[in-house]
mmCIF file of C-alpha atoms in Angstrom:
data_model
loop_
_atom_site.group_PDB
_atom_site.id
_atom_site.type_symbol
_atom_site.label_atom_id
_atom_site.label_comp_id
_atom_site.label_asym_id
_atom_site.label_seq_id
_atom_site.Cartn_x
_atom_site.Cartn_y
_atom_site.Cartn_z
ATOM 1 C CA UNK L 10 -90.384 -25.288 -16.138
ATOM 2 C CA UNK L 11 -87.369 -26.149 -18.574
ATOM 3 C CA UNK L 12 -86.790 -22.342 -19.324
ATOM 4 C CA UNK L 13 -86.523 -21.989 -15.293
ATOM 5 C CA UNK L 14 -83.948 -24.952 -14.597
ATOM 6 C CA UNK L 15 -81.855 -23.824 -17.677
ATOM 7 C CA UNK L 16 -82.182 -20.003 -16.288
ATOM 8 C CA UNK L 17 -80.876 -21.851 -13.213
ATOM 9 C CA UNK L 18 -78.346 -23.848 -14.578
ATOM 10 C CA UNK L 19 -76.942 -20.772 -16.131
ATOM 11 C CA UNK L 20 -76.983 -18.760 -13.186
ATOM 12 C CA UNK L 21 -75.164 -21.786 -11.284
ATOM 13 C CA UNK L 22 -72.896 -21.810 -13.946
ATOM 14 C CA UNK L 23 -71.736 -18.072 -13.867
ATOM 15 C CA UNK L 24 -71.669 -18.318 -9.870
ATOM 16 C CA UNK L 25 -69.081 -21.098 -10.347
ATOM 17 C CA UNK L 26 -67.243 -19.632 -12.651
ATOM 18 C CA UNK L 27 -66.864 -15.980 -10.475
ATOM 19 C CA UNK L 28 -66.379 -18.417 -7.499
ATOM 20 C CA UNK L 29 -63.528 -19.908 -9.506
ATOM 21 C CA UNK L 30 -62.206 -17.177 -10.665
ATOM 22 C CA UNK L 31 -61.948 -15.249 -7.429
ATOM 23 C CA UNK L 32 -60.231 -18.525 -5.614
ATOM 24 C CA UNK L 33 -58.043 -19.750 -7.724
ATOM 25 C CA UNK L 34 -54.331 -18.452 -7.311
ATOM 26 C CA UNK L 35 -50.853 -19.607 -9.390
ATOM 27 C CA UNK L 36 -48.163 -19.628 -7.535
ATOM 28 C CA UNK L 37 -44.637 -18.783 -9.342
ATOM 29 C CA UNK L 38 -41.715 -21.254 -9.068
ATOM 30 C CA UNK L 39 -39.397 -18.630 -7.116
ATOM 31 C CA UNK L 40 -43.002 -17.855 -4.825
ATOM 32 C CA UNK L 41 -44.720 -18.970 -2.016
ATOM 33 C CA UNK L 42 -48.053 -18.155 -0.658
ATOM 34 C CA UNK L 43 -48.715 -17.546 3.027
ATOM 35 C CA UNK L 44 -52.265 -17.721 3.570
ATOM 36 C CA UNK L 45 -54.058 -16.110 6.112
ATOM 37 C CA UNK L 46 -58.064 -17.222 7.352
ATOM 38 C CA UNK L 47 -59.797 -14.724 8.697
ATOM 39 C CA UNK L 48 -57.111 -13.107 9.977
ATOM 40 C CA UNK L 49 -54.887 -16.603 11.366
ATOM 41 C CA UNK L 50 -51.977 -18.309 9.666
ATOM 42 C CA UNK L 51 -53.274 -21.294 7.671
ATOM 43 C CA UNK L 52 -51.409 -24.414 8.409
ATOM 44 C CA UNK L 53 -49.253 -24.824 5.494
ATOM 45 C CA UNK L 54 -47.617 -22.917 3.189
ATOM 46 C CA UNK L 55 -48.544 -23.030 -0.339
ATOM 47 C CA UNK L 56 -45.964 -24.030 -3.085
ATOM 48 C CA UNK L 57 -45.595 -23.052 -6.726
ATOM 49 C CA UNK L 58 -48.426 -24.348 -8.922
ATOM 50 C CA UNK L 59 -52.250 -23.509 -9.500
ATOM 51 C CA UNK L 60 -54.220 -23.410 -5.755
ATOM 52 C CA UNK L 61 -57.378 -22.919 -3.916
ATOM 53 C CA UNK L 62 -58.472 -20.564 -1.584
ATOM 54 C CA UNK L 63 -61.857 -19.546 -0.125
ATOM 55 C CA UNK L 64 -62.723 -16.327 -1.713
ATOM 56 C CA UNK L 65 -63.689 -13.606 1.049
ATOM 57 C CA UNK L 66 -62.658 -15.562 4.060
ATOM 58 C CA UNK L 67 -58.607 -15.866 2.592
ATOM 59 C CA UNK L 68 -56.179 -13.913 2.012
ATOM 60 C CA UNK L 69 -52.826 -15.055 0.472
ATOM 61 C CA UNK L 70 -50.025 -12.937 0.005
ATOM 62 C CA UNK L 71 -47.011 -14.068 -2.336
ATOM 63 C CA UNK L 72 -43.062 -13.841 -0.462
ATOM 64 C CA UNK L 73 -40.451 -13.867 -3.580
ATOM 65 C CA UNK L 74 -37.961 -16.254 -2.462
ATOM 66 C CA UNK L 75 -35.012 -15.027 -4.978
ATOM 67 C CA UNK L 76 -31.954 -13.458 -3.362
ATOM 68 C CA UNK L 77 -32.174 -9.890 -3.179
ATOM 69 C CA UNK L 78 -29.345 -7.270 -4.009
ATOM 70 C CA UNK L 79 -30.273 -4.126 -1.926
ATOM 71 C CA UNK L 80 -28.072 -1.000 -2.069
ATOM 72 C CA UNK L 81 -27.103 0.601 1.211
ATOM 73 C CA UNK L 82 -26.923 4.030 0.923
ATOM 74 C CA UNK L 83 -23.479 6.138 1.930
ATOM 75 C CA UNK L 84 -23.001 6.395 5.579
ATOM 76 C CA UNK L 85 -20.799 9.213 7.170
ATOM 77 C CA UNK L 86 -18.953 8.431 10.250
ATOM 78 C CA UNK L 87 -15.156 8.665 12.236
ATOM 79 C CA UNK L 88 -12.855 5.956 12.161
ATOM 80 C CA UNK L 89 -11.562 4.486 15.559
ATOM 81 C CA UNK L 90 -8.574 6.674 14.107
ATOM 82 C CA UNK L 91 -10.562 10.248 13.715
ATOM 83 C CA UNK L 92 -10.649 10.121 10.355
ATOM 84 C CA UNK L 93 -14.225 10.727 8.413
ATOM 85 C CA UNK L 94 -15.477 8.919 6.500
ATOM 86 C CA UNK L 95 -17.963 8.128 3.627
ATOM 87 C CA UNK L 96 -18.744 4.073 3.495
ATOM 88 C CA UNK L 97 -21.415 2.258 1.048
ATOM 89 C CA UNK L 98 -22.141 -1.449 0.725
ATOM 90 C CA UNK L 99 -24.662 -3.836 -0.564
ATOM 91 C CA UNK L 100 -26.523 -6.547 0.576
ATOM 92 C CA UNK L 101 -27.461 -9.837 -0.227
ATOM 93 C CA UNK L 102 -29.986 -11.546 1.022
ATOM 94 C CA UNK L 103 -33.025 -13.979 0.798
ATOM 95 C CA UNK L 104 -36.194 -15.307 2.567
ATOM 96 C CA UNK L 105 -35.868 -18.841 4.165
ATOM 97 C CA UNK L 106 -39.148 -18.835 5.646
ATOM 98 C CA UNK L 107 -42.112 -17.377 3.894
ATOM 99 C CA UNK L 108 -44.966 -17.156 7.271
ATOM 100 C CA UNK L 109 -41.834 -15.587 9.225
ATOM 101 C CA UNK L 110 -41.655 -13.144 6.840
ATOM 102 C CA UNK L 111 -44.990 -12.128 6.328
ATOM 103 C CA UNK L 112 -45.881 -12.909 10.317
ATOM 104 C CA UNK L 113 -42.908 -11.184 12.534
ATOM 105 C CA UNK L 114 -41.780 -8.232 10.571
ATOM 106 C CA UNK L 115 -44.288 -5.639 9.044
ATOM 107 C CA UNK L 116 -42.245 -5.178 6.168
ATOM 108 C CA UNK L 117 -38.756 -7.498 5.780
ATOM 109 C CA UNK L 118 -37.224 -5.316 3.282
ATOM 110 C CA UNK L 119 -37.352 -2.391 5.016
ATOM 111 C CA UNK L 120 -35.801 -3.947 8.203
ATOM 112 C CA UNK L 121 -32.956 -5.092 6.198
ATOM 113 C CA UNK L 122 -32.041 -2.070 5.187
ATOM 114 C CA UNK L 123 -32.745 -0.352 8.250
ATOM 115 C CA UNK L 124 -30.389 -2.610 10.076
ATOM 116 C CA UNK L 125 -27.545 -2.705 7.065
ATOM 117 C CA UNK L 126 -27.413 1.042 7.715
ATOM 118 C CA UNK L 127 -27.003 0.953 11.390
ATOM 119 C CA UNK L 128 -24.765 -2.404 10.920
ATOM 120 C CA UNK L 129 -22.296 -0.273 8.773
ATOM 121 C CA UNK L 130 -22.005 3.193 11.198
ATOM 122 C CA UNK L 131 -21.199 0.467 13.896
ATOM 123 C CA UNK L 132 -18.656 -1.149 11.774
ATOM 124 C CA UNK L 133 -17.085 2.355 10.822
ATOM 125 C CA UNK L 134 -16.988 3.373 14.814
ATOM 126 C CA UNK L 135 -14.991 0.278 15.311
ATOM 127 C CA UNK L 136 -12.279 -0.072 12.292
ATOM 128 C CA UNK L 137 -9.265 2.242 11.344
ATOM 129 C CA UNK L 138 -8.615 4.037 8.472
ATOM 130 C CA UNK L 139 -6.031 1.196 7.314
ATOM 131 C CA UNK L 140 -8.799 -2.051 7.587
ATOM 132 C CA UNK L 141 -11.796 0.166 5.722
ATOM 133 C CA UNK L 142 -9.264 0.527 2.768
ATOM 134 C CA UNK L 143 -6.873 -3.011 2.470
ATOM 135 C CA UNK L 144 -9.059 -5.409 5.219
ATOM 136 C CA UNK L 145 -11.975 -5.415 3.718
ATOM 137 C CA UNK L 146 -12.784 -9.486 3.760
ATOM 138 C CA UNK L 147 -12.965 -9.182 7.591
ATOM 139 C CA UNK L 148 -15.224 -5.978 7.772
ATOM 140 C CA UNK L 149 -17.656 -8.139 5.459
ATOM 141 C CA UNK L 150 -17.815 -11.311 7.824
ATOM 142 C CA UNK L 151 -18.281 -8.834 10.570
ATOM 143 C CA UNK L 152 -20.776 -7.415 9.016
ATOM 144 C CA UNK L 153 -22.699 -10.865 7.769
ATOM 145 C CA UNK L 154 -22.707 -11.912 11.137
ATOM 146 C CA UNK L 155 -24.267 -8.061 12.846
ATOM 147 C CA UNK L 156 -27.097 -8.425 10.158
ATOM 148 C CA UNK L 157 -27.621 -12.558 10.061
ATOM 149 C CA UNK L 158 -28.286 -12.528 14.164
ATOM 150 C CA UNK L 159 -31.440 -10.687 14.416
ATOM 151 C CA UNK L 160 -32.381 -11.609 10.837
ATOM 152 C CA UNK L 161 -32.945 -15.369 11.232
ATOM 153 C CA UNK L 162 -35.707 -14.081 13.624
ATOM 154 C CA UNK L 163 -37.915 -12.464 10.776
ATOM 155 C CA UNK L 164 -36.804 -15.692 8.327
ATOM 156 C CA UNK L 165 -34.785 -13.941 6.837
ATOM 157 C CA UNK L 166 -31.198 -15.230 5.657
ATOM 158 C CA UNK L 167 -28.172 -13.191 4.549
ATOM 159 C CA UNK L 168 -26.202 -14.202 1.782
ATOM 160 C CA UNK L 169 -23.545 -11.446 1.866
ATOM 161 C CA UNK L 170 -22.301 -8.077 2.446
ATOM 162 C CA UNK L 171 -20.080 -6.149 0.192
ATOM 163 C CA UNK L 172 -18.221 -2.839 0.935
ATOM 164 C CA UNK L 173 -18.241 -1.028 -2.271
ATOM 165 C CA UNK L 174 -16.598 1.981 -1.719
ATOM 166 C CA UNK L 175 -14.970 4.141 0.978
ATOM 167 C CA UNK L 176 -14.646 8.017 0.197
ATOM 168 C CA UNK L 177 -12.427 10.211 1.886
ATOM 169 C CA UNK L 178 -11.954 14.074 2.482
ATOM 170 C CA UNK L 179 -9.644 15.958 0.062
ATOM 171 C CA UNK L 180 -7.149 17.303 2.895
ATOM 172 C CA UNK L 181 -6.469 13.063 3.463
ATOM 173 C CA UNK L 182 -6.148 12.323 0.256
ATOM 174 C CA UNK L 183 -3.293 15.086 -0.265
ATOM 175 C CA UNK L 184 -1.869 13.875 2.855
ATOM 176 C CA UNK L 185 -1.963 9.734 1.593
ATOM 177 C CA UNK L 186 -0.359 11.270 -1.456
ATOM 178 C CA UNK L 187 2.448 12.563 0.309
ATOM 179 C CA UNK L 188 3.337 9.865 2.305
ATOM 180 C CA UNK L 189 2.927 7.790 -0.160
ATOM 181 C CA UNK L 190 5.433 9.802 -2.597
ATOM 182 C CA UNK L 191 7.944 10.075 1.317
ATOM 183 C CA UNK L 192 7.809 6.373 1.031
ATOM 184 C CA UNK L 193 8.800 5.805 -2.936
ATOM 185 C CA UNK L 194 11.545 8.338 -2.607
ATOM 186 C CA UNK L 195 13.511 6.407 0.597
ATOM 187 C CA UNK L 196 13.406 3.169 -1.663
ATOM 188 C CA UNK L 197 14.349 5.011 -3.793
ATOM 189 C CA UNK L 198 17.730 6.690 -2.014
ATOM 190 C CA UNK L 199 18.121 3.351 -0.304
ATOM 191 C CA UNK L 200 18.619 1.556 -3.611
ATOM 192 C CA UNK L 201 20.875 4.323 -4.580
ATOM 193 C CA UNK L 202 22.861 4.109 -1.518
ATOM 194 C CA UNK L 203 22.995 0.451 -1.380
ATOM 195 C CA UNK L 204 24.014 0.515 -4.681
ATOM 196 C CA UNK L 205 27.299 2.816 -4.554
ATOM 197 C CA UNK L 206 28.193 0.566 -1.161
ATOM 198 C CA UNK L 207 28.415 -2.299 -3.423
ATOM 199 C CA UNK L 208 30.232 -0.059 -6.187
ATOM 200 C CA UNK L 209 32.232 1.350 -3.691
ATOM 201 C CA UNK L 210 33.682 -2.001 -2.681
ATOM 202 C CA UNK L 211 34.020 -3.606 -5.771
ATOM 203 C CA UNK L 212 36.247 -0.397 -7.099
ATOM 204 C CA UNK L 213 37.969 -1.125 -3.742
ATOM 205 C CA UNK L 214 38.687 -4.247 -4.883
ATOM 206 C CA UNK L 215 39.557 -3.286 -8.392
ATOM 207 C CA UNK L 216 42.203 -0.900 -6.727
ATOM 208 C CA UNK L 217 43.700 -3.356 -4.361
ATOM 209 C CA UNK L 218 44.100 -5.358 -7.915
ATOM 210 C CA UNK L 219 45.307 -2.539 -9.997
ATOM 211 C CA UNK L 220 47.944 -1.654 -7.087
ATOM 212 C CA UNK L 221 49.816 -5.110 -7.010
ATOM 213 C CA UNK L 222 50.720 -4.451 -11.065
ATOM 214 C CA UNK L 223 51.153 -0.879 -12.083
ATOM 215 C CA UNK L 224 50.835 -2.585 -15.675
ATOM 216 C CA UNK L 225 47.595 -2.761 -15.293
ATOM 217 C CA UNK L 226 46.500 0.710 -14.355
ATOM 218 C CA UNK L 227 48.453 1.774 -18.099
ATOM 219 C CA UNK L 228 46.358 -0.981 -19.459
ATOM 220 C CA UNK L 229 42.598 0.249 -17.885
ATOM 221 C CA UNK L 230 44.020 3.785 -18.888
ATOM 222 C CA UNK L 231 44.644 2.604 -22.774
ATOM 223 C CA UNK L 232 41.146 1.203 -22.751
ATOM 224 C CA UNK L 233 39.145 4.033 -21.105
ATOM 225 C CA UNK L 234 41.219 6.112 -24.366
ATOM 226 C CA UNK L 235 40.123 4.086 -26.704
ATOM 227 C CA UNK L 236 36.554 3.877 -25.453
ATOM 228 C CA UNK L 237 36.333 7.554 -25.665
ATOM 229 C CA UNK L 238 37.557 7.551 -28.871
ATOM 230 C CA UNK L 239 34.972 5.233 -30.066
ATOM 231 C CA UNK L 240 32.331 8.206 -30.154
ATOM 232 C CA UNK L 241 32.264 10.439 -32.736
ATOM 233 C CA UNK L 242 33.353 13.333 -30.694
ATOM 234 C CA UNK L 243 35.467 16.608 -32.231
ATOM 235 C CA UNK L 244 37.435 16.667 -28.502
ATOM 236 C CA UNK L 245 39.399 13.946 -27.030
ATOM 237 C CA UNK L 246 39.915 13.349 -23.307
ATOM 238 C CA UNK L 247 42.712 12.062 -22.334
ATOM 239 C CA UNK L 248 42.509 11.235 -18.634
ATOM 240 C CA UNK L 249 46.289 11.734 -16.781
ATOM 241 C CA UNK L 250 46.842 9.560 -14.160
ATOM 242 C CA UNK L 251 47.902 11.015 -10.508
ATOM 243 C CA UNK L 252 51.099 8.488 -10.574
ATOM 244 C CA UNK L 253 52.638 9.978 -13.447
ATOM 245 C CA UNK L 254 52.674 13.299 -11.754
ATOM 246 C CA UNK L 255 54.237 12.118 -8.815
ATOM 247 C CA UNK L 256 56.684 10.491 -10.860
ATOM 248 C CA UNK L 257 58.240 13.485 -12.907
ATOM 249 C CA UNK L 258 58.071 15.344 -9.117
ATOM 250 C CA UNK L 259 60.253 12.641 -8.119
ATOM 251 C CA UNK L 260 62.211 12.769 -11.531
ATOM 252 C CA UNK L 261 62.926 16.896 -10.609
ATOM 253 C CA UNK L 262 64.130 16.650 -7.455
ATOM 254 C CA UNK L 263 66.374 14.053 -8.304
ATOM 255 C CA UNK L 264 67.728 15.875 -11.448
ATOM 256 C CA UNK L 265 67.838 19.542 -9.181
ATOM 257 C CA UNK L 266 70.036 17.305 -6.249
ATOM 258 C CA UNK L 267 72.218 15.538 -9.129
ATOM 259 C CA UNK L 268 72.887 19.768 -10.568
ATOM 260 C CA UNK L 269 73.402 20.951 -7.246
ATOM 261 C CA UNK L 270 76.115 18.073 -6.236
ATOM 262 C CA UNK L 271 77.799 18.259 -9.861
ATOM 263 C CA UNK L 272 78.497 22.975 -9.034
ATOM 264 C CA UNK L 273 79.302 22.136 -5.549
ATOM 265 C CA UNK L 274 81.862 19.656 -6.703
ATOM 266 C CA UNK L 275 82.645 21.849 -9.165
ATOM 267 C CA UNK L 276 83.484 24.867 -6.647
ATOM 268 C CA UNK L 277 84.982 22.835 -4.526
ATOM 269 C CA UNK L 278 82.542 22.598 -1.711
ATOM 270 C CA UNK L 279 81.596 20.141 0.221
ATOM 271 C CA UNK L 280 77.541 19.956 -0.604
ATOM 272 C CA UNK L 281 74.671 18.489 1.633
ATOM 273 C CA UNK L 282 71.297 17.442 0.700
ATOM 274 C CA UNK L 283 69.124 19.522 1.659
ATOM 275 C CA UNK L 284 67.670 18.558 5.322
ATOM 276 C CA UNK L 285 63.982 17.325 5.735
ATOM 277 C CA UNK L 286 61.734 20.122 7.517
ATOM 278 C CA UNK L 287 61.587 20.105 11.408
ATOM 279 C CA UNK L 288 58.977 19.818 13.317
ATOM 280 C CA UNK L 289 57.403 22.739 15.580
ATOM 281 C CA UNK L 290 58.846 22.687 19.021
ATOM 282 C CA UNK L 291 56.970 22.595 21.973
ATOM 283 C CA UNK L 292 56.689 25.401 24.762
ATOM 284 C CA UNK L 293 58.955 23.392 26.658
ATOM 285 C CA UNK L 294 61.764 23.082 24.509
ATOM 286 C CA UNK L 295 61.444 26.611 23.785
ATOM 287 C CA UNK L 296 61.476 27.141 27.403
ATOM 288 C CA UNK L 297 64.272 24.597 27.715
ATOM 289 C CA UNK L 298 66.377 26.774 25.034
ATOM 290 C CA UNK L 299 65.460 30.420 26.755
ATOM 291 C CA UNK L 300 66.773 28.666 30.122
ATOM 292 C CA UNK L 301 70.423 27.517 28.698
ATOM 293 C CA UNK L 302 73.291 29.734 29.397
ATOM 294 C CA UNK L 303 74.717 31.968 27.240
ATOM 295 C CA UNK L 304 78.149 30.209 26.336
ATOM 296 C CA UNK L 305 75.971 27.206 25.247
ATOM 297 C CA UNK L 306 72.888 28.902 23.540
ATOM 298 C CA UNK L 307 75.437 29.847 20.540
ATOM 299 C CA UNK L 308 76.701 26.047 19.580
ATOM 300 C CA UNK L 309 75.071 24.660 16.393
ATOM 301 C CA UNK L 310 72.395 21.999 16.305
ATOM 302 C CA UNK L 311 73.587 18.333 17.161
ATOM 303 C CA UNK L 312 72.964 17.464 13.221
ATOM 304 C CA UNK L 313 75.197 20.174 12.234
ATOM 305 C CA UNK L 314 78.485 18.762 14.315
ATOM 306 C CA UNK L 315 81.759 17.090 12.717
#
């Protein structure tokens, strides 16, 4: 009798122990357990910790609750500008409410990505060239917001959505390049320009200066000698101002006129300076001279008389 109520006891024993076994469940802090009996949602959702269940007629299944970083993979589409495109992105995202998850969608990660992908060929359809490549901020919200609408149904939150990179084809690349380099090089000859407007005026200035005391362009001609002279050169440059030359012209013809007076004086003769060059004469003074008779066509010019 005492061999068959310890034989008993044992066998109690060891069914408790498998019972306990097979029910009890732990529960991780970033867990929860959505427990379904026979085949309906239990009432509450179980937290983090050690739990119960009935073996055989429950079944819990464990939702991670972390935030989730899911790649999108590259999708190919044309710009609202016909350009194509290559566009990846990641997602961020987390479960708010564990019996949603488990309950509404078959499998939550897989919807998530399945709508990122379809989320991001819309946003391509819709943006230019320009926004996928400097307004990115905005293409993000608009993207949060495409995937966060039907997500909140499968409780399911989105955190964010990050474009990561946009590639383009080679030929658009080159032709960014170009304009890019078109761009740099009218800065560049408007700086240049800009800048010999402002030299331009200041040597006008310089001029107007220079012009009110001829002392001073001998002065700016003595420094820009001894400037160059400063280098160790072999050859010396002397610049020669235009003035000068105009002077000893003006020197020559004074000296040739003072000669010319001085022999005709000399002779005798009464001498003239030499008369300034006349202008062309119009077909109608030649017409007027052809038309004068011929007694008067032989009297000298009105300078030449007594």
């Amino acid at each position: 009798m005492v061999e068959e109520l310890v034989t008993a006891g044992v066998a109690l024993a060891c069914t408790g122990t498998v019972y306990l076994m097979a029910a009890a469940r732990v529960v991780k802090q970033y867990e929860r357990g959505v427990v379904l009996r026979l085949g309906r949602l239990a009432s509450e959702v179980r937290g983090p910790g050690f739990t119960m269940i009935v073996p055989i007629i429950d079944r819990m299944r464990k939702v991670n609750m972390q935030i989730v970083t899911m790649p999108v993979p590259a999708q190919e589409g044309i710009t609202r500008d016909n350009v194509t495109v290559r566009v990846d992105a990641v997602v961020y995202f987390k479960v708010v409410d564990a019996a949603d998850a488990v309950i509404r969608v078959e499998d939550y990660r897989f919807a998530v990505s399945q709508m990122a992908q379809t989320s991001l060929r819309s946003i391509i359809g819709k943006s230019e060239l320009d926004d996928l490549l400097s307004n990115r901020e905005k293409l993000n919200q608009g993207l949060e917001l495409m995937m966060d609408s039907p997500a909140i149904g499968w409780g399911v939150t989105v955190d964010r959505v990050e474009i990561k990179d946009v590639s383009l084809p080679e030929t658009m690349k080159r032709s960014m390049a170009r304009q890019a380099e078109a761009t740099r090089d009218r800065r560049a000859r408007v700086i240049n320009a800009d800048a010999e407007l402002q030299a331009s005026r200041k040597l006008a200035e310089a001029a107007e200066a220079m012009s009110d005391q001829p002392a001073a362009l001998q002065l700016r001609l003595l420094q820009t000698v001894v400037a160059v002279a400063a280098e160790k050169n072999s050859t010396l440059v002397l610049p020669f101002p235009v003035e000068l030359l105009r002077f000893l012209e003006r020197s020559g013809l004074q000296a040739q006129a003072q000669t010319a007076a001085a022999e005709a004086e000399r002779d005798g003769v009464q001498w003239r300076a030499p008369k300034a060059p006349r202008a062309p004469r119009t077909a109608v003074e030649h017409g007027a001279e052809d038309s004068l008779p011929p007694e008067l066509a032989d009297l000298p010019p009105v300078e030449d008389l007594p």
